[in-house]
Coordinates of C-alpha atoms and ligand atoms in Angstrom, one line a residue:
X1 CA 18.2 2.7 10.3
X2 CA 18.6 5.2 7.6
X3 CA 16.6 8.4 8.0
X4 CA 15.1 10.5 5.2
X5 CA 17.2 13.7 4.9
X6 CA 16.0 15.9 2.0
X7 CA 13.2 18.4 1.9
X8 CA 11.6 17.4 5.2
X9 CA 8.1 18.9 5.7
X10 CA 5.2 17.8 7.8
X11 CA 2.9 15.3 6.2
X12 CA -0.3 17.3 6.7
X13 CA -2.8 17.5 4.0
X14 CA -4.2 21.0 3.3
X15 CA -7.8 19.9 3.5
X16 CA -8.1 17.1 6.0
X17 CA -11.1 15.0 5.4
X18 CA -12.3 16.8 2.3
X19 CA -10.2 15.3 -0.3
X20 CA -9.5 11.6 -0.8
X21 CA -6.8 10.1 -2.9
X22 CA -7.1 7.4 -5.5
X23 CA -10.5 8.4 -6.8
X24 CA -11.8 7.4 -10.2
X25 CA -9.7 4.2 -10.5
X26 CA -10.4 1.6 -13.1
X27 CA -10.8 -1.4 -10.8
X28 CA -10.7 -4.0 -13.7
X29 CA -7.2 -2.8 -14.6
X30 CA -6.3 -2.7 -10.9
X31 CA -7.2 -6.3 -10.4
X32 CA -5.5 -7.3 -13.6
X33 CA -2.2 -5.4 -13.1
X34 CA -1.6 -5.1 -9.4
X35 CA 0.3 -7.8 -7.6
X36 CA -1.9 -10.5 -6.1
X37 CA -1.5 -10.8 -2.3
X38 CA 0.0 -14.3 -1.9
X39 CA -1.5 -16.7 0.6
X40 CA 1.6 -16.4 2.7
X41 CA 0.9 -12.7 3.2
X42 CA -2.3 -13.5 5.1
X43 CA -1.0 -16.6 6.8
X44 CA 1.8 -14.5 8.3
X45 CA -0.7 -11.9 9.6
X46 CA -3.0 -14.6 11.1
X47 CA 0.0 -16.5 12.7
X48 CA 1.1 -13.2 14.3
X49 CA -2.4 -12.5 15.6
X50 CA -3.0 -16.0 16.9
X51 CA 0.1 -16.0 19.0
X52 CA -1.5 -13.4 21.3
X53 CA -3.0 -14.8 24.5
X54 CA -6.0 -12.4 24.2
X55 CA -6.5 -12.9 20.4
X56 CA -10.1 -13.2 19.3
X57 CA -11.5 -13.5 15.8
X58 CA -14.8 -11.7 15.9
X59 CA -14.3 -8.6 13.8
X60 CA -11.7 -7.5 11.2
X61 CA -11.6 -4.1 9.5
X62 CA -10.4 -3.7 5.9
X63 CA -9.4 0.0 5.8
X64 CA -9.1 1.7 2.4
X65 CA -10.7 -1.5 1.0
X66 CA -11.3 -0.3 -2.5
X67 CA -13.1 -3.1 -4.3
X68 CA -12.6 -5.5 -1.3
X69 CA -9.6 -7.6 -2.4
X70 CA -8.3 -7.9 1.2
X71 CA -11.7 -8.4 2.7
X72 CA -12.1 -11.6 0.6
X73 CA -9.1 -13.1 2.5
X74 CA -10.2 -11.8 5.9
X75 CA -13.8 -13.0 5.6
X76 CA -13.1 -16.8 6.1
X77 CA -11.3 -16.1 9.3
X78 CA -13.5 -13.7 11.2
X79 CA -17.2 -13.7 12.1
X80 CA -17.6 -10.2 10.7
X81 CA -15.6 -7.9 8.4
X82 CA -16.0 -4.2 8.1
X83 CA -15.2 -3.0 4.6
X84 CA -14.5 0.7 4.6
X85 CA -13.4 3.2 2.0
X86 CA -14.1 6.9 1.7
X87 CA -14.4 7.3 -2.1
X88 CA -17.8 7.3 -3.7
X89 CA -18.9 4.0 -5.2
X90 CA -16.0 1.8 -4.0
X91 CA -17.9 0.0 -1.2
X92 CA -20.8 -0.5 -3.6
X93 CA -18.4 -2.3 -5.9
X94 CA -16.9 -4.2 -3.0
X95 CA -20.4 -5.4 -2.0
X96 CA -21.1 -6.5 -5.5
X97 CA -17.8 -8.4 -5.8
X98 CA -17.9 -9.9 -2.3
X99 CA -21.6 -10.7 -1.9
X100 CA -22.9 -11.2 -5.4
X101 CA -19.8 -12.7 -7.1
X102 CA -17.8 -14.3 -4.3
X103 CA -20.9 -15.3 -2.4
X104 CA -19.8 -14.3 1.1
X105 CA -22.9 -14.0 3.3
X106 CA -24.0 -10.3 3.5
X107 CA -24.7 -10.8 7.2
X108 CA -21.0 -11.1 7.8
X109 CA -20.0 -7.9 6.0
X110 CA -20.6 -4.3 6.9
X111 CA -19.8 -1.6 4.3
X112 CA -19.0 1.9 5.4
X113 CA -18.1 4.8 3.2
X114 CA -15.7 6.6 5.4
X115 CA -12.0 7.4 5.9
X116 CA -9.4 5.7 8.1
X117 CA -9.2 9.0 10.1
X118 CA -12.9 9.4 10.7
X119 CA -14.0 5.9 11.5
X120 CA -17.4 5.5 13.0
X121 CA -16.6 2.1 14.5
X122 CA -17.1 1.6 18.2
X123 CA -14.0 1.9 20.5
X124 CA -12.4 -1.5 21.3
X125 CA -14.6 -3.4 18.8
X126 CA -12.1 -4.7 16.3
X127 CA -9.7 -7.7 16.5
X128 CA -7.6 -7.1 13.4
X129 CA -7.2 -4.0 11.2
X130 CA -5.7 -4.4 7.7
X131 CA -4.7 -1.1 6.0
X132 CA -3.3 -2.3 2.8
X133 CA -1.9 0.0 0.1
X134 CA -3.8 3.0 1.5
X135 CA -1.8 4.6 4.3
X136 CA -0.1 7.1 2.0
X137 CA -3.6 8.6 1.2
X138 CA -4.3 9.1 4.9
X139 CA -2.8 11.4 7.5
X140 CA -1.0 8.5 9.2
X141 CA -0.8 10.1 12.6
X142 CA -4.6 10.6 12.7
X143 CA -5.4 7.3 11.1
X144 CA -3.1 5.3 13.5
X145 CA -4.7 7.1 16.5
X146 CA -8.1 6.0 15.1
X147 CA -6.8 2.4 14.7
X148 CA -5.7 2.4 18.3
X149 CA -9.1 3.5 19.4
X150 CA -10.9 0.8 17.3
X151 CA -8.8 -2.2 18.4
X152 CA -9.6 -4.4 21.4
X153 CA -6.8 -4.9 23.8
X154 CA -4.5 -7.5 22.2
X155 CA -5.7 -6.6 18.7
X156 CA -3.5 -6.5 15.7
X157 CA -2.8 -3.7 13.3
X158 CA -1.2 -4.5 9.9
X159 CA -0.3 -1.7 7.5
X160 CA 1.2 -2.7 4.2
X161 CA 2.4 -1.2 1.0
X162 CA 4.0 -2.9 -1.9
X163 CA 5.0 0.3 -3.6
X164 CA 6.4 0.1 -7.2
X165 CA 8.3 -3.1 -8.2
X166 CA 12.0 -3.2 -8.3
X167 CA 13.6 -4.6 -11.5
X168 CA 16.6 -6.9 -11.0
X169 CA 19.1 -8.6 -13.3
X170 CA 18.8 -5.9 -16.0
X171 CA 20.6 -2.7 -15.0
X172 CA 19.5 -0.7 -18.0
X173 CA 15.8 -1.6 -17.5
X174 CA 16.2 -0.9 -13.8
X175 CA 17.6 2.6 -14.5
X176 CA 14.8 3.3 -17.1
X177 CA 12.0 2.2 -14.7
X178 CA 13.6 4.3 -11.9
X179 CA 13.9 7.3 -14.2
X180 CA 10.2 7.0 -15.2
X181 CA 8.9 7.0 -11.6
X182 CA 11.5 9.7 -10.7
X183 CA 10.2 11.8 -13.6
X184 CA 6.5 11.4 -12.5
X185 CA 7.4 12.1 -8.9
X186 CA 9.2 15.3 -9.9
X187 CA 6.2 16.6 -11.8
X188 CA 3.9 16.3 -8.7
X189 CA 2.2 19.6 -8.0
X190 CA -0.9 18.6 -6.0
X191 CA -0.5 18.7 -2.2
X192 CA -2.3 15.3 -2.0
X193 CA 0.1 13.6 -4.4
X194 CA 3.1 15.4 -2.7
X195 CA 1.9 14.0 0.6
X196 CA 1.6 10.5 -0.8
X197 CA 5.0 10.5 -2.5
X198 CA 6.8 11.6 0.7
X199 CA 5.2 8.7 2.6
X200 CA 6.0 6.2 -0.2
X201 CA 9.6 7.4 -0.4
X202 CA 10.1 6.8 3.3
X203 CA 9.4 3.1 3.7
X204 CA 7.5 2.7 7.0
X205 CA 9.4 5.5 8.6
X206 CA 6.6 8.2 8.5
X207 CA 4.2 5.9 10.4
X208 CA 4.5 6.7 14.1
X209 CA 3.2 4.3 16.9
X210 CA 3.0 6.2 20.2
X211 CA 4.1 4.1 23.1
X212 CA 1.0 4.8 25.1
X213 CA -1.1 3.1 22.4
X214 CA 1.2 0.4 20.9
X215 CA 3.5 -2.4 21.9
X216 CA 5.5 -4.9 19.8
X217 CA 5.9 -2.6 16.8
X218 CA 7.5 -4.6 14.0
X219 CA 8.6 -3.0 10.7
X220 CA 9.1 -5.7 8.1
X221 CA 10.8 -5.0 4.7
X222 CA 10.6 -7.7 2.1
X223 CA 12.9 -7.7 -0.9
X224 CA 14.1 -4.1 -0.2
X225 CA 17.7 -5.0 -0.8
X226 CA 18.5 -3.9 2.8
X227 CA 18.0 -0.2 2.3
X228 CA 15.3 2.4 2.3
X229 CA 16.9 3.9 -0.8
X230 CA 15.0 1.4 -2.9
X231 CA 11.8 3.1 -1.9
X232 CA 12.8 6.6 -3.0
X233 CA 11.3 7.9 -6.2
X234 CA 12.9 11.3 -5.7
X235 CA 14.1 13.6 -2.9
X236 CA 10.8 14.2 -1.2
X237 CA 10.8 12.8 2.3
X238 CA 8.8 12.7 5.5
X239 CA 10.0 12.9 9.1
X240 CA 11.0 9.6 10.6
X241 CA 8.8 8.4 13.4
X242 CA 10.8 5.3 14.2
X243 CA 11.5 4.8 17.9
X244 CA 14.1 2.9 19.8
X245 CA 12.9 -0.5 20.8
X246 CA 10.9 -1.2 17.7
X247 CA 11.8 -4.3 15.8
X248 CA 13.1 -3.8 12.2
X249 CA 13.1 -6.9 10.0
X250 CA 14.7 -7.2 6.5
X251 CA 13.8 -10.3 4.5
X252 CA 15.4 -10.8 1.1
X253 CA 14.6 -13.2 -1.8
X254 CA 11.1 -13.7 -0.6
X255 CA 9.8 -15.7 -3.7
X256 CA 6.1 -15.0 -3.1
X257 CA 6.9 -11.3 -3.8
X258 CA 8.9 -11.9 -7.0
X259 CA 7.5 -12.0 -10.4
X260 CA 8.4 -11.8 -14.1
X261 CA 6.6 -9.5 -16.5
X262 CA 6.8 -7.8 -19.9
X263 CA 6.7 -4.2 -20.9
X264 CA 2.9 -4.3 -21.5
X265 CA 2.4 -5.3 -17.9
X266 CA 4.6 -2.4 -16.8
X267 CA 2.5 0.0 -18.8
X268 CA -0.7 -1.5 -17.3
X269 CA 0.7 -1.4 -13.8
X270 CA 1.8 2.2 -14.1
X271 CA -1.6 3.1 -15.4
X272 CA -3.1 2.0 -12.1
X273 CA -1.1 4.6 -10.2
X274 CA -2.3 8.1 -9.4
X275 CA 0.1 10.2 -11.3
X276 CA 0.5 13.9 -12.3
X277 CA -0.6 14.8 -15.8
X278 CA 2.4 15.0 -18.0
X279 CA 2.8 15.6 -21.8
X280 CA 2.9 12.4 -23.7
X281 CA 6.0 13.4 -25.7
X282 CA 7.9 14.1 -22.4
X283 CA 7.3 10.6 -21.0
X284 CA 7.5 8.6 -24.3
X285 CA 11.3 8.5 -24.5
X286 CA 11.4 7.1 -21.0
X287 CA 9.0 4.3 -21.9
X288 CA 10.9 3.7 -25.2
X289 CA 14.1 3.3 -23.2
X290 CA 12.4 0.7 -20.9
X291 CA 11.1 -1.1 -24.0
X292 CA 14.6 -1.2 -25.6
X293 CA 16.2 -2.3 -22.4
X294 CA 13.8 -5.1 -22.2
X295 CA 14.0 -6.3 -25.8
X296 CA 12.1 -9.5 -26.2
X297 CA 12.7 -10.6 -22.7
X298 CA 10.5 -10.5 -19.7
X299 CA 11.8 -8.6 -16.7
X300 CA 12.3 -10.2 -13.4
X301 CA 11.1 -8.0 -10.7
X302 CA 10.7 -7.8 -6.9
X303 CA 7.6 -6.4 -5.4
X304 CA 8.7 -4.7 -2.2
X305 CA 6.4 -5.1 0.6
X306 CA 6.5 -3.1 3.9
Ligands
SAM401 C1 -4.6 1.5 -3.9 S1 -6.2 1.3 -3.2 C2 -6.0 -0.1 -2.1 C3 -7.1 -1.1 -2.2 C4 -6.9 -2.3 -1.4 N1 -6.8 -2.1 0.1 C5 -5.7 -3.1 -1.8 O1 -4.8 -3.4 -1.0 O2 -5.6 -3.4 -3.0 C6 -6.2 2.7 -2.0 C7 -7.5 2.9 -1.4 O3 -7.4 3.9 -0.3 C8 -8.6 4.6 -0.3 N2 -8.4 5.9 0.5 C9 -8.1 7.1 0.0 N3 -8.0 8.0 1.1 C10 -8.3 7.3 2.2 C11 -8.4 7.6 3.6 N4 -8.2 8.8 4.0 N5 -8.7 6.6 4.4 C12 -8.9 5.3 4.0 N6 -8.8 5.0 2.7 C13 -8.5 5.9 1.8 C14 -8.9 4.9 -1.7 O4 -10.3 5.2 -1.9 C15 -8.6 3.5 -2.3 O5 -9.7 2.6 -2.4

């Protein structure tokens, strides 16, 4: 296991509970440009959960649900799904998409505007928690404690991040894309973004699972090229919380998490990320370099899933 070594600082937000990341997102662009969770992603989670002798399928909780993308895949498998998100308006949009557009029965869904850390759910009431693409906006130690409280004995917690895609088979484009994210990461000034970058840079290592609460901890890295270095945007890091006895799995060449895209997609994708404000003329040469590296071709890329 590699450990993050540079600039270690505690991942504590300055104003716990008062400030939430990823506000004001354009969800139409998010749906258009973010990777689509493949069916195999959910099949793997459900297969893991169903192996457990005490597994039940009553209630799932989609944490940091945003517009409810993950809830739509949980709903067919559970009697009830709790769709929670702390940012203003997100669960309203999720309700619209899930109930009005996708026609899931509203009796099955419960929408809560609240954070992972301050969940109002009853203790021991949830079978499966899915916290997808949101853990870097939480205080993971507090959120994971809340998850342990919510879950029934034998329940399953799945935390995932696909982070930024990794370009393969074009070294120049790979370097240009890496330079772009490195540039943005180095411009970070807000404590909240700094906190998020440290978590993203550290793979799953900043997520701690206390032995008194958790068993069978499995950290799965897909298409990460066998190293946590592929996650690092810059030198910011978080303390490793990995413990002996946890299972670490590296799976490479996972086709469901591979894609091919052009530079317009990369621009659209980058626009869906929360980034520091930078001067247009500072970042333009970096985009120009990516565009030139790409030429007329589409770039093969690996989405790296944790
Ligand atoms: C990138 S979106 C993820 C949406 C969806 N889960 C997905 O996988 O596409 C991140 C979400 O985390 C939410 N979020 C921010 N702070 C949070 C917190 N403290 N607890 C739970 N969710 C939070 C944001 O409001 C946003 O909807």
